[in-house]
Amino acid sequence: MASSAAAAAQAATPLLKDELDIVIPTIRNLDFLEMWRPFFQPYHLIIVQDGDPKKTIRVPEGFDYELYNRDDINRILGPRASCISFKDSACRCFGYMVSKKKYIYTIDDDCFVSFFPPFHPSINFASVRSVSVKVAKDPSGKDINALEQHIKNLLSPSTPYFFNTLYDPYRDGADFVRGYPFSLREGAPTAVSHGLWLNIPDYDAPTQLVKPLERNSRYVDAVMTIPKGTLFPMCGMNLAFDRDLIGPAMYFGLMGDGQPIGRYDDMWAGWCTKVITDHLGLGVKTGLPYIWHSKASNPFVNLKKEYNGIFWQEELIPFFQSASLPKEADTVQKCYLELAKQVRAKLGKVDGYFNKLADSMVTWIEAWDQLNPPKGAVATANGTAKSK
């Protein structure tokens, strides 16, 4: 009887409760958290407030959180705060930097679980407990716990060197297929879990304009490793990663206010991260979990933000496809600084913006090390680490 009670208590304990932070960028009150309360409340939240720092952001009661606005970012990083984007969700990466946990899950504030009655934009989420709330379900009728699935993805290996046609062989009910090399079945550590979305697809502005009513209702019950040498368009609205393994590479670039490009923040981080995970022998998974993306952004506003990027990406993709890192680059920081050099040397010819971005990549690593000094070192008041 005692053992069954202990097992029940263990089952009720959320996975990685004290090892994971949830990072949310926002410009508005976070009433949407009411819908995520059953899954998020046990975890610590890091909220990065964009826009006017004088605005008060309301967070529902009962959540453990810390909130940073632009004034806080400037105070903590000093001159190095210039690497953190303003008026853009790219500011979320500041939350990655200040976290002290091993794992990060980040989600946009317009992503929900589904519920009954059906979603309507006028609903008051503060009173959501008075309606019949239910989480999205998979085709079998089982509730989807997005955070739990991300954790399972991160805690199991990846298979970047040889594609398994049954997708993730470490999931229940799956395995390595005939012909899969036994020497590769231990897999590689998983650094990134990239989740997907139902309802509003993550389209670029031109696709939004030609398919304004398109919605994603396809639920594919699969998780797969993105093969080594293959890039992918990473979306930051439903993303988890191992901060210890890849955190310093998760810089969302210079976007938003004062910059000639927007809406490429997560993709820039994804391209850099994929080059580095390939080099360091780490894995990236994509697929489950799904979340419900509720709000389609304005395609005309998006086009203005994406305009340069749509042209530049035809240069960016070949650059990352051909990027090579030296053997001496044996840490994420060293890899990232080497990439910054290559960005300056090769992409600086595309547009002067990339010289500025390369500078910010270096500043980002300096800021990361300022707040996360290497083990055996302590940070001084000006952020320089000294050995103990």
Coordinates of C-alpha atoms in Angstrom, one line a residue:
M1 CA 0.0 0.0 0.0
A2 CA 2.8 2.3 0.9
S3 CA 4.7 1.5 -2.3
S4 CA 1.6 2.3 -4.4
A5 CA 1.2 5.6 -2.6
A6 CA 4.8 6.4 -3.2
A7 CA 4.4 5.5 -6.9
A8 CA 1.4 7.7 -7.1
A9 CA 3.2 10.6 -5.5
Q10 CA 6.2 10.1 -7.9
A11 CA 3.8 10.1 -10.9
A12 CA 2.2 13.3 -9.7
T13 CA 5.6 15.1 -9.5
P14 CA 6.1 17.0 -12.8
L15 CA 9.2 16.0 -14.8
L16 CA 12.2 18.2 -14.3
K17 CA 10.3 20.5 -12.0
D18 CA 13.4 22.1 -10.5
E19 CA 15.5 21.9 -13.7
L20 CA 13.4 23.7 -16.2
D21 CA 12.4 27.4 -16.8
I22 CA 9.6 28.5 -19.1
V23 CA 10.5 31.7 -21.0
I24 CA 7.7 33.9 -22.3
P25 CA 8.2 37.2 -24.3
T26 CA 5.2 39.5 -24.1
I27 CA 3.8 43.0 -24.4
R28 CA 0.5 42.2 -22.8
N29 CA -1.1 40.8 -19.7
L30 CA -0.5 37.0 -19.4
D31 CA -4.1 35.9 -18.9
F32 CA -3.4 33.1 -21.4
L33 CA -1.5 31.3 -18.6
E34 CA -4.8 30.4 -17.0
M35 CA -5.3 27.9 -19.8
W36 CA -1.8 26.4 -19.2
R37 CA -2.1 26.4 -15.4
P38 CA -2.4 22.6 -15.0
F39 CA 0.9 22.2 -16.9
F40 CA 2.9 25.4 -16.2
Q41 CA 2.1 26.2 -12.6
P42 CA 4.7 23.8 -11.0
Y43 CA 7.5 25.4 -13.0
H44 CA 9.4 28.7 -12.7
L45 CA 8.5 31.3 -15.4
I46 CA 10.9 33.9 -16.8
I47 CA 8.9 36.7 -18.4
V48 CA 10.7 39.1 -20.8
Q49 CA 8.6 42.2 -21.2
D50 CA 9.1 44.0 -24.5
G51 CA 8.1 47.5 -25.4
D52 CA 7.3 50.2 -22.8
P53 CA 9.0 49.3 -19.5
K54 CA 6.5 51.5 -17.6
K55 CA 3.6 49.3 -18.6
T56 CA 2.4 46.9 -15.9
I57 CA 2.1 43.3 -17.0
R58 CA -0.5 41.3 -15.1
V59 CA 0.4 37.7 -14.3
P60 CA -2.3 35.4 -12.9
E61 CA -1.9 34.5 -9.2
G62 CA -0.3 31.3 -8.2
F63 CA 2.6 31.3 -10.7
D64 CA 6.2 31.5 -9.6
Y65 CA 7.9 34.0 -11.9
E66 CA 10.4 36.7 -12.4
L67 CA 9.8 39.5 -14.9
Y68 CA 12.4 41.6 -16.7
N69 CA 11.7 44.7 -18.8
R70 CA 14.0 46.9 -20.9
D71 CA 15.2 48.9 -17.9
D72 CA 16.2 45.6 -16.2
I73 CA 18.0 44.4 -19.2
N74 CA 20.0 47.7 -19.5
R75 CA 20.8 47.6 -15.7
I76 CA 22.0 44.0 -15.8
L77 CA 24.0 44.0 -19.0
G78 CA 25.1 47.6 -19.2
P79 CA 26.5 48.4 -22.7
R80 CA 26.1 44.8 -23.7
A81 CA 22.3 45.2 -23.6
S82 CA 22.7 46.4 -27.2
C83 CA 22.7 42.8 -28.3
I84 CA 19.1 42.3 -27.0
S85 CA 16.4 43.2 -29.6
F86 CA 13.8 45.8 -28.8
K87 CA 10.1 45.7 -29.9
D88 CA 10.5 42.1 -31.2
S89 CA 10.0 38.7 -29.6
A90 CA 13.7 38.1 -30.1
C91 CA 14.1 39.7 -26.7
R92 CA 13.1 36.3 -25.3
C93 CA 16.7 35.2 -25.5
F94 CA 17.5 37.4 -22.5
G95 CA 15.5 34.9 -20.5
Y96 CA 17.7 32.1 -21.7
M97 CA 20.7 34.1 -20.5
V98 CA 19.5 34.8 -17.0
S99 CA 18.1 31.3 -16.4
K100 CA 20.1 29.1 -14.1
K101 CA 18.3 25.9 -15.1
K102 CA 19.5 23.1 -17.3
Y103 CA 16.4 23.2 -19.6
I104 CA 14.4 25.9 -21.3
Y105 CA 10.9 25.8 -22.8
T106 CA 9.7 28.9 -24.6
I107 CA 6.2 29.6 -25.9
D108 CA 4.5 32.6 -27.4
D109 CA 1.6 34.3 -25.6
D110 CA -0.9 33.6 -28.4
C111 CA -0.5 29.8 -28.2
F112 CA -3.2 28.0 -26.2
V113 CA -4.6 24.7 -25.4
S114 CA -8.0 24.2 -27.1
F115 CA -11.2 24.3 -25.0
F116 CA -14.9 24.0 -25.0
P117 CA -16.9 26.2 -25.8
P118 CA -14.8 26.8 -29.0
F119 CA -12.3 29.6 -28.9
H120 CA -13.5 33.1 -29.5
P121 CA -11.2 36.2 -29.5
S122 CA -13.5 38.0 -27.1
I123 CA -13.2 35.5 -24.3
N124 CA -12.0 36.8 -21.0
F125 CA -9.3 34.4 -20.0
A126 CA -9.2 35.7 -16.4
S127 CA -12.6 34.0 -16.0
V128 CA -11.6 30.9 -17.9
R129 CA -12.2 28.7 -14.9
S130 CA -15.9 29.3 -15.2
V131 CA -16.0 27.7 -18.7
S132 CA -15.4 24.0 -19.5
V133 CA -11.7 23.9 -20.2
K134 CA -10.0 21.0 -21.8
V135 CA -6.6 20.5 -23.4
A136 CA -6.0 19.6 -27.0
K137 CA -6.3 15.9 -27.7
D138 CA -4.3 13.6 -30.0
P139 CA -6.2 11.3 -32.3
S140 CA -6.6 8.7 -29.6
G141 CA -8.4 11.2 -27.4
K142 CA -5.5 11.5 -25.0
D143 CA -4.8 15.0 -23.6
I144 CA -1.7 16.7 -25.0
N145 CA 0.8 17.9 -22.4
A146 CA 3.2 19.8 -24.7
L147 CA 5.8 20.4 -22.0
E148 CA 5.9 16.8 -21.0
Q149 CA 6.5 15.7 -24.6
H150 CA 9.3 18.2 -25.0
I151 CA 11.0 16.8 -21.9
K152 CA 10.7 13.3 -23.2
N153 CA 12.3 14.4 -26.5
L154 CA 15.2 16.0 -24.7
L155 CA 15.8 13.2 -22.3
S156 CA 16.0 10.6 -25.0
P157 CA 18.8 10.4 -27.7
S158 CA 18.7 11.6 -31.2
T159 CA 19.8 9.8 -34.4
P160 CA 21.5 12.5 -36.6
Y161 CA 23.9 10.2 -38.4
F162 CA 21.5 7.6 -39.9
F163 CA 17.8 8.1 -40.6
N164 CA 15.4 5.6 -38.9
T165 CA 12.3 5.1 -41.1
L166 CA 10.2 4.5 -38.0
Y167 CA 11.2 8.0 -36.9
D168 CA 12.2 8.2 -33.2
P169 CA 13.3 4.7 -32.2
Y170 CA 13.3 5.6 -28.5
R171 CA 9.5 6.2 -28.3
D172 CA 7.2 3.6 -26.9
G173 CA 6.2 1.1 -29.5
A174 CA 9.1 1.9 -31.9
D175 CA 12.6 0.7 -32.4
F176 CA 15.4 0.6 -34.9
V177 CA 14.5 -0.9 -38.2
R178 CA 16.3 -3.8 -40.0
G179 CA 19.5 -2.5 -41.5
Y180 CA 20.1 0.3 -38.9
P181 CA 23.8 0.1 -37.8
F182 CA 24.2 -1.3 -34.3
S183 CA 27.2 0.9 -33.8
L184 CA 24.9 4.0 -34.1
R185 CA 22.0 2.8 -31.9
E186 CA 23.2 4.6 -28.8
G187 CA 22.4 7.8 -30.6
A188 CA 23.6 11.3 -29.7
P189 CA 22.5 13.7 -26.9
T190 CA 19.5 15.7 -27.8
A191 CA 20.0 19.5 -27.6
V192 CA 16.8 20.8 -29.2
S193 CA 13.2 19.8 -29.3
H194 CA 11.2 21.7 -31.9
G195 CA 7.4 21.5 -31.6
L196 CA 4.7 22.3 -34.1
W197 CA 1.3 24.0 -34.1
L198 CA -2.3 23.4 -35.1
N199 CA -4.7 26.0 -36.5
I200 CA -2.6 29.0 -37.7
P201 CA 0.4 27.8 -39.6
D202 CA 3.8 29.5 -39.3
Y203 CA 3.8 30.9 -42.8
D204 CA 5.8 33.8 -44.2
A205 CA 3.9 36.9 -45.4
P206 CA 3.7 36.0 -49.1
T207 CA 2.2 32.6 -48.3
Q208 CA -0.2 34.2 -45.8
L209 CA -1.4 36.5 -48.5
V210 CA -2.2 33.8 -51.0
K211 CA -3.6 31.4 -48.4
P212 CA -5.4 33.7 -45.8
L213 CA -7.9 31.0 -44.7
E214 CA -5.6 28.0 -44.5
R215 CA -5.4 26.3 -41.2
N216 CA -3.4 23.3 -40.1
S217 CA -5.6 20.5 -38.8
R218 CA -3.1 17.7 -39.6
Y219 CA -1.8 15.9 -36.5
V220 CA 1.1 13.7 -37.3
D221 CA 2.1 11.4 -34.5
A222 CA 5.8 11.5 -35.1
V223 CA 9.1 12.8 -33.7
M224 CA 12.1 12.6 -35.9
T225 CA 15.8 13.7 -35.8
I226 CA 16.8 16.3 -38.4
P227 CA 19.8 14.6 -40.1
K228 CA 23.3 15.9 -39.8
G229 CA 24.0 18.4 -42.6
T230 CA 20.4 19.4 -43.0
L231 CA 19.1 22.9 -42.0
F232 CA 15.6 23.6 -40.9
P233 CA 13.4 26.7 -40.3
M234 CA 13.2 26.8 -36.5
C235 CA 10.1 28.4 -35.0
G236 CA 10.4 29.8 -31.5
M237 CA 6.8 29.7 -30.4
N238 CA 6.9 26.0 -29.1
L239 CA 10.6 25.2 -28.5
A240 CA 12.6 23.5 -25.8
F241 CA 16.3 23.0 -25.5
D242 CA 19.1 21.8 -23.2
R243 CA 20.6 25.0 -22.0
D244 CA 23.8 23.3 -20.8
L245 CA 24.4 21.7 -24.2
I246 CA 23.5 24.5 -26.6
G247 CA 22.3 27.6 -24.7
P248 CA 25.0 30.1 -25.9
A249 CA 24.0 29.4 -29.5
M250 CA 20.3 30.3 -28.9
Y251 CA 20.8 34.0 -29.8
F252 CA 17.8 35.3 -31.7
G253 CA 19.8 38.0 -33.4
L254 CA 19.2 41.7 -33.9
M255 CA 15.6 42.2 -35.0
G256 CA 12.8 44.7 -34.5
D257 CA 13.2 48.4 -33.6
G258 CA 16.0 50.1 -35.6
Q259 CA 16.9 47.0 -37.6
P260 CA 16.2 46.3 -41.3
I261 CA 14.7 42.9 -40.7
G262 CA 12.2 41.1 -38.5
R263 CA 10.6 37.6 -38.1
Y264 CA 13.9 35.9 -38.8
D265 CA 15.1 35.8 -35.2
D266 CA 14.2 32.2 -34.4
M267 CA 15.4 31.0 -37.8
W268 CA 18.7 32.7 -37.4
A269 CA 19.1 31.0 -34.1
G270 CA 18.1 27.7 -35.7
W271 CA 20.6 27.9 -38.5
C272 CA 23.4 28.8 -36.1
T273 CA 22.4 26.1 -33.7
K274 CA 22.1 23.4 -36.3
V275 CA 25.6 24.1 -37.6
I276 CA 27.0 23.9 -34.1
T277 CA 25.0 20.8 -33.0
D278 CA 26.3 19.0 -36.1
H279 CA 29.8 20.0 -35.3
L280 CA 29.6 19.0 -31.7
G281 CA 27.8 15.7 -32.2
L282 CA 24.4 16.7 -30.8
G283 CA 20.9 16.1 -32.1
V284 CA 17.8 18.2 -33.0
K285 CA 14.3 16.7 -32.9
T286 CA 11.2 18.0 -34.6
G287 CA 7.5 16.9 -34.6
L288 CA 5.5 16.4 -31.4
P289 CA 4.3 18.2 -29.4
Y290 CA 1.6 20.3 -31.0
I291 CA 0.1 23.4 -29.5
W292 CA -2.8 25.6 -30.7
H293 CA -1.7 28.8 -32.4
S294 CA -4.6 31.1 -32.1
K295 CA -3.8 34.4 -33.8
A296 CA -2.8 35.1 -37.3
S297 CA -0.5 38.1 -37.5
N298 CA -1.0 40.8 -40.1
P299 CA 0.5 39.7 -43.4
F300 CA 1.1 43.2 -44.6
V301 CA 3.0 44.1 -41.4
N302 CA 4.9 40.8 -41.7
L303 CA 5.9 41.5 -45.3
K304 CA 7.4 44.8 -44.2
K305 CA 9.4 43.0 -41.6
E306 CA 10.4 40.1 -43.8
Y307 CA 11.1 42.0 -47.0
N308 CA 14.9 42.0 -46.8
G309 CA 15.0 38.6 -45.3
I310 CA 13.1 37.0 -48.2
F311 CA 15.9 38.2 -50.5
W312 CA 18.8 37.6 -48.0
Q313 CA 17.8 34.1 -47.1
E314 CA 18.9 33.0 -50.6
E315 CA 22.4 34.0 -49.5
L316 CA 22.0 32.9 -45.9
I317 CA 21.0 29.3 -46.6
P318 CA 24.1 28.5 -48.8
F319 CA 26.3 30.2 -46.2
F320 CA 25.1 28.0 -43.4
Q321 CA 25.1 24.9 -45.6
S322 CA 28.8 25.4 -46.4
A323 CA 29.8 26.7 -42.9
S324 CA 32.6 24.6 -41.4
L325 CA 34.0 24.9 -37.9
P326 CA 37.6 24.0 -36.9
K327 CA 38.4 21.1 -34.5
E328 CA 39.6 23.7 -32.0
A329 CA 36.0 25.0 -31.7
D330 CA 35.2 22.4 -29.0
T331 CA 32.6 24.5 -27.0
V332 CA 29.4 26.2 -28.0
Q333 CA 31.0 29.6 -27.3
K334 CA 34.0 28.9 -29.4
C335 CA 31.8 27.7 -32.2
Y336 CA 29.6 30.7 -32.0
L337 CA 32.5 33.2 -32.1
E338 CA 33.9 31.4 -35.1
L339 CA 30.5 31.6 -36.8
A340 CA 30.5 35.4 -36.0
K341 CA 33.8 35.7 -37.9
Q342 CA 32.4 33.9 -40.9
V343 CA 29.3 36.0 -40.8
R344 CA 31.4 39.2 -41.0
A345 CA 33.7 37.8 -43.7
K346 CA 31.0 36.4 -46.0
L347 CA 27.6 37.9 -45.2
G348 CA 29.0 41.4 -44.6
K349 CA 29.3 41.6 -48.4
V350 CA 25.5 41.0 -48.7
D351 CA 24.6 43.9 -46.5
G352 CA 26.3 46.0 -43.8
Y353 CA 23.6 44.8 -41.3
F354 CA 25.5 41.5 -41.1
N355 CA 28.6 43.3 -39.8
K356 CA 26.5 44.8 -37.1
L357 CA 25.0 41.4 -36.4
A358 CA 28.4 39.8 -36.2
D359 CA 29.4 42.3 -33.6
S360 CA 26.2 41.5 -31.6
M361 CA 27.0 37.8 -31.8
V362 CA 30.3 38.5 -30.1
T363 CA 28.6 40.8 -27.5
W364 CA 26.0 38.1 -26.9
I365 CA 28.7 35.6 -25.9
E366 CA 30.4 38.2 -23.7
A367 CA 27.1 38.9 -22.0
W368 CA 26.3 35.1 -21.6
D369 CA 29.7 34.5 -20.0
Q370 CA 29.1 37.6 -17.8
L371 CA 26.0 36.1 -16.3
N372 CA 27.2 32.5 -16.6
P373 CA 30.9 32.5 -15.6
P374 CA 32.7 29.2 -16.2
K375 CA 32.8 26.8 -13.3
G376 CA 35.7 27.7 -11.0
A377 CA 35.3 31.4 -11.8
V378 CA 33.3 34.2 -10.2
A379 CA 31.9 37.3 -12.0
T380 CA 33.2 40.7 -11.0
A381 CA 31.1 43.8 -10.9
N382 CA 31.9 44.6 -14.5
G383 CA 31.1 41.1 -15.7
T384 CA 34.7 39.9 -16.2
A385 CA 35.2 36.4 -14.9
K386 CA 38.2 35.7 -12.7
S387 CA 39.4 32.4 -11.5
K388 CA 38.9 31.5 -7.8

